[in-house]
Short mmCIF file of C-alpha atoms in Angstrom, two decimals:
data_model
loop_
_atom_site.label_atom_id
_atom_site.label_comp_id
_atom_site.label_asym_id
_atom_site.label_seq_id
_atom_site.Cartn_x
_atom_site.Cartn_y
_atom_site.Cartn_z
CA MET A 413 -6.00 24.51 -22.20
CA ASN A 414 -5.09 22.31 -19.25
CA SER A 415 -7.45 22.97 -16.36
CA LEU A 416 -5.74 20.56 -13.94
CA PHE A 417 -3.44 21.66 -11.15
CA PRO A 418 0.07 20.40 -12.04
CA THR A 419 0.33 18.24 -8.92
CA TYR A 420 1.54 15.16 -10.80
CA LEU A 421 4.59 14.60 -12.99
CA ARG A 422 2.56 12.83 -15.64
CA TRP A 423 3.88 10.27 -18.09
CA ASN A 424 3.28 10.80 -21.80
CA ILE A 425 0.88 7.85 -21.89
CA GLU A 426 -2.91 8.06 -22.14
CA PRO A 427 -4.70 4.77 -21.47
CA GLU A 428 -7.41 3.65 -23.89
CA HIS A 429 -8.27 0.32 -22.29
CA ALA A 430 -6.72 -2.27 -19.99
CA LYS A 431 -7.25 -5.90 -19.08
CA GLY A 432 -5.36 -8.14 -16.68
CA SER A 433 -1.68 -7.18 -16.61
CA TRP A 434 -1.85 -5.16 -19.83
CA LEU A 435 -2.67 -1.56 -20.68
CA THR A 436 -3.14 -0.16 -24.19
CA SER A 437 -2.60 3.53 -24.89
CA THR A 438 -4.61 5.79 -27.20
CA GLU A 439 -1.71 5.44 -29.64
CA GLY A 440 -2.23 1.69 -29.73
CA LYS A 441 0.92 0.74 -27.83
CA GLU A 442 0.64 -2.15 -25.39
CA TYR A 443 2.31 -1.99 -21.98
CA LEU A 444 2.91 -4.71 -19.42
CA ASP A 445 1.73 -2.95 -16.28
CA PHE A 446 3.88 -3.66 -13.22
CA THR A 447 2.50 -0.63 -11.37
CA SER A 448 -1.05 -1.92 -10.75
CA GLY A 449 -2.15 1.69 -10.33
CA ILE A 450 0.41 1.99 -7.48
CA GLY A 451 -0.60 -1.28 -5.88
CA VAL A 452 -4.35 -0.87 -6.46
CA THR A 453 -5.47 -3.27 -9.20
CA ASN A 454 -4.25 -6.34 -7.33
CA LEU A 455 -6.59 -8.56 -9.35
CA GLY A 456 -5.58 -6.97 -12.64
CA HIS A 457 -7.38 -4.41 -14.76
CA CYS A 458 -11.12 -4.92 -15.30
CA ASN A 459 -11.26 -8.09 -13.25
CA ASP A 460 -14.37 -10.06 -14.23
CA GLN A 461 -15.59 -10.78 -10.68
CA VAL A 462 -15.20 -7.16 -9.57
CA THR A 463 -16.81 -5.87 -12.77
CA GLU A 464 -19.82 -8.15 -12.30
CA ALA A 465 -20.23 -7.10 -8.67
CA ILE A 466 -20.16 -3.40 -9.54
CA GLN A 467 -22.59 -3.82 -12.43
CA THR A 468 -25.02 -5.72 -10.21
CA GLN A 469 -24.93 -2.99 -7.57
CA LEU A 470 -25.27 -0.27 -10.22
CA GLY A 471 -28.65 -1.73 -11.10
CA LYS A 472 -29.82 -1.53 -7.46
CA PHE A 473 -28.71 1.83 -6.02
CA TRP A 474 -25.50 3.86 -5.98
CA HIS A 475 -25.73 5.87 -2.80
CA THR A 476 -27.94 6.59 0.16
CA SER A 477 -25.97 7.56 3.26
CA ASN A 478 -24.46 5.84 6.25
CA MET A 479 -27.65 6.49 8.21
CA PHE A 480 -29.10 3.47 6.40
CA LEU A 481 -28.37 -0.20 6.92
CA ILE A 482 -26.32 -1.22 3.88
CA GLY A 483 -26.04 -4.96 3.55
CA VAL A 484 -23.15 -5.04 1.10
CA GLN A 485 -21.16 -2.71 3.38
CA GLN A 486 -21.73 -5.02 6.35
CA LYS A 487 -20.65 -8.00 4.24
CA ALA A 488 -17.45 -6.20 3.25
CA ALA A 489 -16.79 -5.36 6.90
CA ASP A 490 -17.33 -8.96 7.99
CA LEU A 491 -14.94 -10.30 5.35
CA LEU A 492 -12.33 -7.64 6.10
CA ALA A 493 -12.44 -8.14 9.87
CA GLU A 494 -12.08 -11.89 9.40
CA ALA A 495 -9.13 -11.47 7.03
CA ALA A 496 -7.43 -9.02 9.40
CA GLY A 497 -8.07 -10.99 12.56
CA LEU A 498 -9.70 -7.97 14.20
CA ASP A 499 -13.26 -6.94 14.99
CA CYS A 500 -14.58 -3.54 13.89
CA VAL A 501 -14.32 -1.65 10.58
CA PHE A 502 -14.70 2.00 9.64
CA PHE A 503 -14.87 2.66 5.89
CA SER A 504 -13.30 5.71 4.28
CA ASN A 505 -12.48 6.76 0.71
CA SER A 506 -8.69 6.36 0.75
CA GLY A 507 -5.66 5.18 2.65
CA ALA A 508 -4.93 8.66 3.96
CA GLU A 509 -8.46 8.90 5.35
CA ALA A 510 -8.10 5.48 6.95
CA ASN A 511 -4.87 6.63 8.61
CA GLU A 512 -6.57 9.84 9.76
CA ALA A 513 -9.23 7.70 11.42
CA ALA A 514 -6.57 5.54 13.07
CA ILE A 515 -4.75 8.57 14.45
CA LYS A 516 -7.98 10.05 15.81
CA LEU A 517 -9.05 6.76 17.38
CA ALA A 518 -5.66 6.18 19.03
CA ARG A 519 -5.60 9.65 20.54
CA LYS A 520 -9.17 9.46 21.75
CA ALA A 521 -8.90 5.94 23.18
CA THR A 522 -5.70 6.66 25.09
CA THR A 523 -6.32 10.36 25.89
CA ARG A 524 -2.70 10.87 24.82
CA ASN A 525 -1.18 12.99 22.08
CA LYS A 526 2.07 11.61 20.68
CA ILE A 527 2.28 9.25 17.70
CA VAL A 528 5.67 7.66 17.01
CA THR A 529 6.37 7.00 13.32
CA PHE A 530 9.49 6.31 11.25
CA HIS A 531 11.91 8.00 8.91
CA ASN A 532 11.16 7.20 5.25
CA SER A 533 7.59 6.23 6.10
CA PHE A 534 4.60 7.34 4.05
CA HIS A 535 1.09 7.62 5.49
CA GLY A 536 -0.68 10.10 3.21
CA ARG A 537 -0.98 13.73 2.17
CA THR A 538 -3.72 15.10 4.40
CA PHE A 539 -2.42 17.39 7.12
CA ALA A 540 -2.28 14.77 9.86
CA THR A 541 -0.96 11.96 7.66
CA MET A 542 1.56 14.32 6.08
CA ALA A 543 2.77 15.12 9.59
CA ALA A 544 2.92 11.39 10.34
CA THR A 545 5.05 10.76 7.25
CA GLY A 546 8.79 10.62 7.88
CA GLN A 547 9.86 12.28 4.62
CA ASP A 548 10.63 15.99 4.50
CA LYS A 549 9.91 16.28 0.76
CA ILE A 550 6.22 15.59 1.44
CA LYS A 551 6.03 18.55 3.85
CA THR A 552 7.98 21.22 1.99
CA GLY A 553 6.19 24.54 1.70
CA TYR A 554 3.29 23.86 4.07
CA GLY A 555 4.61 25.56 7.16
CA PRO A 556 4.58 24.06 10.66
CA MET A 557 3.32 20.51 10.82
CA LEU A 558 0.76 19.27 13.32
CA PRO A 559 2.62 18.62 16.57
CA THR A 560 3.11 15.45 18.60
CA PHE A 561 4.53 13.24 15.89
CA GLU A 562 8.00 11.88 16.62
CA TYR A 563 10.16 10.05 14.07
CA VAL A 564 12.72 7.35 14.73
CA SER A 565 14.85 5.14 12.49
CA PHE A 566 13.15 2.07 11.06
CA ASN A 567 14.36 -1.22 12.59
CA ASP A 568 16.25 0.68 15.32
CA SER A 569 15.05 -0.73 18.65
CA ALA A 570 17.18 1.58 20.78
CA GLU A 571 15.71 4.73 19.23
CA LEU A 572 12.22 3.34 19.53
CA LEU A 573 12.56 2.59 23.24
CA LYS A 574 13.67 6.18 23.88
CA ALA A 575 10.69 7.58 21.96
CA VAL A 576 7.82 5.59 23.47
CA ASP A 577 6.77 7.17 26.77
CA GLU A 578 3.72 7.86 28.95
CA ASP A 579 2.36 10.42 26.45
CA THR A 580 2.57 8.03 23.49
CA ALA A 581 -0.85 7.20 22.06
CA ALA A 582 0.49 4.83 19.41
CA VAL A 583 3.37 3.60 17.34
CA MET A 584 2.41 3.73 13.66
CA LEU A 585 4.38 1.75 11.09
CA GLU A 586 4.40 0.03 7.74
CA ILE A 587 5.57 -3.59 7.80
CA VAL A 588 7.18 -2.84 4.42
CA GLN A 589 8.05 0.78 3.70
CA GLY A 590 6.78 0.96 0.12
CA GLU A 591 7.28 4.60 -0.86
CA GLY A 592 10.41 4.59 1.27
CA GLY A 593 12.16 2.03 -0.94
CA ILE A 594 10.84 -1.47 0.01
CA HIS A 595 12.36 -1.84 3.47
CA VAL A 596 11.00 -4.73 5.55
CA ALA A 597 10.54 -4.73 9.32
CA GLN A 598 12.61 -7.22 11.32
CA GLN A 599 10.97 -9.58 13.82
CA GLU A 600 13.23 -8.40 16.63
CA PHE A 601 12.19 -4.82 15.96
CA LEU A 602 8.51 -5.76 15.97
CA ASN A 603 9.07 -7.51 19.30
CA THR A 604 10.48 -4.28 20.70
CA ILE A 605 7.46 -2.32 19.47
CA THR A 606 5.13 -4.78 21.18
CA GLU A 607 7.08 -4.69 24.44
CA ALA A 608 7.36 -0.90 24.48
CA CYS A 609 3.70 -0.29 23.65
CA ARG A 610 2.40 -2.81 26.13
CA ALA A 611 4.67 -1.45 28.88
CA LYS A 612 3.59 2.16 28.28
CA GLY A 613 -0.06 1.53 27.40
CA ALA A 614 0.29 2.72 23.80
CA LEU A 615 -1.52 1.24 20.80
CA ILE A 616 0.04 -0.32 17.70
CA ILE A 617 -1.18 0.94 14.32
CA VAL A 618 -0.07 -0.93 11.20
CA ASP A 619 -0.47 0.93 7.90
CA GLU A 620 -1.28 -1.84 5.40
CA VAL A 621 -2.52 0.50 2.67
CA GLN A 622 0.03 -0.79 0.16
CA THR A 623 0.94 -4.15 1.69
CA GLY A 624 -2.56 -5.43 2.42
CA ILE A 625 -5.11 -7.44 0.42
CA GLY A 626 -2.73 -10.23 -0.56
CA ARG A 627 0.18 -8.14 -1.86
CA THR A 628 2.70 -10.08 0.26
CA GLY A 629 1.13 -13.52 -0.03
CA LYS A 630 -1.08 -13.15 3.05
CA PRO A 631 -4.13 -10.95 3.63
CA PHE A 632 -1.92 -8.51 5.54
CA ALA A 633 1.84 -8.26 5.79
CA TYR A 634 1.91 -8.29 9.59
CA GLN A 635 0.62 -11.88 9.43
CA HIS A 636 4.05 -13.06 8.28
CA PHE A 637 5.34 -12.19 11.76
CA ASP A 638 4.61 -12.89 15.40
CA PHE A 639 3.01 -9.50 15.84
CA LYS A 640 -0.46 -8.31 16.91
CA PRO A 641 -1.55 -4.75 16.06
CA ASP A 642 -4.48 -3.00 17.69
CA ILE A 643 -5.45 -1.10 14.53
CA ILE A 644 -4.82 -1.81 10.85
CA THR A 645 -5.47 0.48 7.89
CA SER A 646 -6.21 -0.69 4.37
CA ALA A 647 -7.06 0.82 0.97
CA LYS A 648 -5.47 0.54 -2.53
CA GLY A 649 -6.10 -3.11 -3.43
CA LEU A 650 -9.30 -3.28 -1.38
CA GLY A 651 -11.47 -1.93 -4.21
CA ASN A 652 -9.28 -2.98 -7.17
CA GLY A 653 -9.59 0.56 -8.50
CA LEU A 654 -12.71 1.87 -6.82
CA PRO A 655 -11.95 4.37 -4.03
CA ILE A 656 -12.34 2.68 -0.68
CA GLY A 657 -10.24 2.62 2.49
CA ALA A 658 -10.78 1.02 5.85
CA MET A 659 -9.62 1.17 9.43
CA ILE A 660 -9.92 -2.14 11.28
CA GLY A 661 -9.58 -2.29 15.06
CA LYS A 662 -10.05 -4.39 18.17
CA LYS A 663 -13.56 -4.54 19.62
CA GLU A 664 -12.54 -2.79 22.84
CA LEU A 665 -11.88 0.36 20.79
CA ALA A 666 -15.45 0.51 19.47
CA GLU A 667 -16.72 2.56 22.41
CA TYR A 668 -14.45 5.47 21.42
CA PHE A 669 -15.91 5.70 17.91
CA GLY A 670 -19.58 6.03 18.73
CA PRO A 671 -22.24 8.09 16.87
CA GLY A 672 -20.95 11.51 15.87
CA SER A 673 -17.30 10.78 16.72
CA HIS A 674 -16.19 10.33 13.11
CA GLY A 675 -17.79 9.93 9.71
CA SER A 676 -17.64 10.01 5.93
CA THR A 677 -20.33 10.84 3.41
CA PHE A 678 -19.05 8.46 0.77
CA GLY A 679 -17.09 6.00 2.92
CA GLY A 680 -18.26 2.43 2.33
CA ASN A 681 -20.74 3.45 -0.36
CA PRO A 682 -22.51 0.50 -2.02
CA LEU A 683 -20.54 0.52 -5.29
CA CYS A 684 -17.14 0.51 -3.59
CA ALA A 685 -18.29 -1.95 -0.94
CA SER A 686 -19.49 -4.36 -3.65
CA ALA A 687 -16.06 -4.18 -5.26
CA ALA A 688 -14.42 -4.87 -1.90
CA VAL A 689 -16.62 -7.92 -1.33
CA ALA A 690 -15.62 -9.33 -4.72
CA VAL A 691 -11.94 -8.64 -4.05
CA LEU A 692 -11.96 -10.21 -0.59
CA GLN A 693 -13.90 -13.26 -1.74
CA THR A 694 -11.40 -13.75 -4.55
CA ILE A 695 -8.20 -13.45 -2.54
CA MET A 696 -9.61 -15.68 0.22
CA GLN A 697 -10.28 -18.54 -2.19
CA PRO A 698 -8.19 -21.62 -1.30
CA GLY A 699 -4.76 -21.44 -2.85
CA PHE A 700 -5.02 -17.89 -4.21
CA MET A 701 -2.58 -16.21 -1.85
CA GLU A 702 -0.29 -19.23 -1.78
CA GLU A 703 0.01 -18.89 -5.55
CA ALA A 704 0.66 -15.15 -5.23
CA ALA A 705 3.44 -15.94 -2.75
CA LYS A 706 4.97 -18.40 -5.23
CA LYS A 707 4.90 -15.74 -7.92
CA GLY A 708 6.67 -13.39 -5.51
CA GLU A 709 9.43 -15.96 -4.99
CA TYR A 710 9.66 -16.50 -8.74
CA LEU A 711 10.03 -12.75 -9.33
CA GLN A 712 12.67 -12.48 -6.60
CA ASN A 713 14.76 -15.33 -8.03
CA ALA A 714 14.52 -13.94 -11.55
CA LEU A 715 15.63 -10.49 -10.38
CA LYS A 716 18.55 -12.00 -8.48
CA LYS A 717 19.89 -13.25 -11.81
CA VAL A 718 19.68 -9.70 -13.15
CA MET A 719 21.90 -8.57 -10.27
CA GLU A 720 24.49 -11.13 -11.31
CA ASP A 721 24.55 -9.78 -14.86
CA THR A 722 24.85 -6.05 -14.25
CA LYS A 723 26.85 -3.68 -12.08
CA MET A 724 23.99 -1.18 -12.12
CA VAL A 725 22.15 -2.81 -9.19
CA LYS A 726 23.24 -1.88 -5.68
CA ASP A 727 20.61 -3.91 -3.80
CA LEU A 728 17.45 -5.93 -4.32
CA ARG A 729 14.67 -5.90 -1.72
CA THR A 730 11.53 -7.96 -2.18
CA PHE A 731 8.56 -9.08 -0.11
CA GLY A 732 5.82 -11.00 -1.86
CA LEU A 733 4.91 -9.22 -5.09
CA MET A 734 6.68 -6.04 -4.03
CA ALA A 735 10.19 -5.47 -5.35
CA GLY A 736 12.64 -2.62 -4.99
CA ILE A 737 15.70 -2.55 -7.26
CA GLU A 738 18.16 -0.03 -5.85
CA LEU A 739 20.41 1.30 -8.59
CA ASN A 740 23.80 2.95 -8.51
CA VAL A 741 22.26 5.80 -10.50
CA GLU A 742 19.00 7.70 -10.36
CA ALA A 743 16.09 5.50 -11.40
CA GLN A 744 14.06 7.94 -13.49
CA GLN A 745 15.92 7.30 -16.75
CA ALA A 746 15.55 3.55 -16.33
CA LEU A 747 11.82 4.02 -15.75
CA LEU A 748 11.48 5.99 -18.98
CA ASP A 749 13.62 3.51 -20.92
CA LEU A 750 11.42 0.67 -19.68
CA GLN A 751 8.34 2.53 -20.87
CA GLU A 752 9.90 2.65 -24.33
CA GLN A 753 10.30 -1.12 -24.04
CA GLY A 754 6.63 -1.50 -23.11
CA LEU A 755 7.02 -2.09 -19.35
CA LEU A 756 5.48 0.17 -16.70
CA VAL A 757 7.20 0.37 -13.31
CA LEU A 758 7.44 2.91 -10.49
CA THR A 759 10.16 4.57 -8.46
CA ALA A 760 10.50 4.68 -4.67
CA GLY A 761 12.91 7.46 -3.87
CA PRO A 762 15.52 8.70 -6.34
CA ASN A 763 17.42 5.45 -6.90
CA VAL A 764 14.88 2.63 -6.55
CA LEU A 765 12.78 1.00 -9.25
CA ARG A 766 9.62 -0.36 -7.66
CA LEU A 767 7.64 -3.27 -9.11
CA LEU A 768 4.05 -3.95 -8.06
CA PRO A 769 2.60 -6.45 -10.55
CA PRO A 770 -0.97 -7.66 -10.08
CA LEU A 771 -1.38 -10.78 -7.95
CA THR A 772 -2.89 -12.41 -11.04
CA VAL A 773 0.28 -11.87 -13.10
CA GLU A 774 1.31 -14.85 -15.24
CA TYR A 775 4.74 -16.44 -14.86
CA ALA A 776 5.41 -15.72 -18.54
CA GLU A 777 4.63 -12.05 -17.89
CA ILE A 778 7.16 -12.01 -15.06
CA ASP A 779 9.72 -13.47 -17.46
CA THR A 780 8.92 -10.77 -20.01
CA ALA A 781 9.25 -7.99 -17.44
CA VAL A 782 12.55 -9.29 -16.05
CA GLU A 783 13.94 -9.66 -19.56
CA LYS A 784 13.14 -6.02 -20.31
CA ILE A 785 14.65 -4.87 -16.99
CA SER A 786 17.80 -6.89 -17.64
CA LYS A 787 18.12 -5.39 -21.12
CA ILE A 788 17.78 -1.81 -19.87
CA LEU A 789 20.15 -2.22 -16.94
CA SER A 790 22.73 -4.03 -19.05
CA GLU A 791 22.68 -1.89 -22.17
CA SER A 792 21.20 1.54 -21.56
CA LEU A 793 22.51 2.85 -18.28
CA THR A 794 25.98 3.81 -17.19
CA VAL A 795 27.34 4.77 -13.81
CA SER A 796 28.11 8.48 -13.84
#
C-alpha cells in the first residue's frame, strides 16, 4: 500500500546513503549526483561541518519558539545579511515561504497591489507564489489565481516599462531562471528594472532560492551585476538539506514587519539555523567561492566540447555551477539513460537537461559526468 499522494513523478531509485557528490541506492548502485537535491546540498551530502553543527545543537535543544532569544538564529541572520549586503532577515521553512514573505512585505511597505514577474519564472507552489510564477502548467486545475500579478517577457525592457506603473509594489525576478531552463538576466535589462522601479516607487525583489549560497560563484547571483535589490529571498542551499528559507531586506523595511505582522512556528528553528551557520561560514572562507566559480568555468568548457561532438544539442546555457543543455528532442529519455549510466541530472522544461553539481564537486567528477553525457547524447538519442 502506498499512502503518499502521487504528487511526484518518482524515479525508481531509493537512496541508502550518500556522501559528497555520490549517492548509493538500496540496490547497491552508486550514482554521481549532479542534482544536489535540486540545488540544496551545495556542500555535498552529509557535509562534515554541517553534520557537526547539527549534532552539537541536537544535544542542546531542538525547538522553543520565536518568542525566545535564539543565539544561533541571530548568528545565522548576521552572516546572511552580511553575505547579501542587506540588513534584516526573516526566517521561514522554504523558498516558497520566503517569497510569500517578500510579496507581503512589498505590498505592505508600498500600500500597492501589483507585482510584476516574468514568463517562465518559478517562485513556488503556495497560492501566492503559484500566482507569481509565469508558467501555466503550475496553475492548471486550481481555478482563478490571486489577482494583481502581471507577467512580462524576461530580458524584454520594452514590455517591462509598460508594466511598471503607479500601482506596482514590486518587480520580482530570478537572476537566472532555473526551472525555466537556465536563462540569465542581461545587465541592460537589470538597468531598466532599476530605472523603472525607482521612477515609480516600486521595490525590487530578487528570488535567489536556487541561485544563492554560492551556486554562481558569489554569495548571490545578483552580485555579478551592477544591481541593487531591496529584498532577496533564499532557501535550498542555505541549510544543505535542512528545511530553512530566508527573506533579507533593507533596514528601512523593518518597520513594516513588526510584531504580529508575519510569523512562522518553525522558521529559523535552532537545528536549521545551526546548519545555516555552518554553510555560510564554509562558503565565506577565503577562496571557496572563487574555486566554485573555476569549477563552473571548467564544466562550461567541457560541455562546449560535447556540443561540438553531437547534433543533439541545440544550446548550452551556464552560469556558475548551473548548466542547461537544451536538446533537439525531449530530455526525459536522456535523463533516464544517464541514470542507467550512474549519473543523476534534472530537467528544466521538456527539452533541457539541468545540471546542479555540489560546489564541492571534484574536477575528476566533472570529467566523469561530462563523459557520460557525451556518450548518451552521441550514441543513445536520435532526432525524431
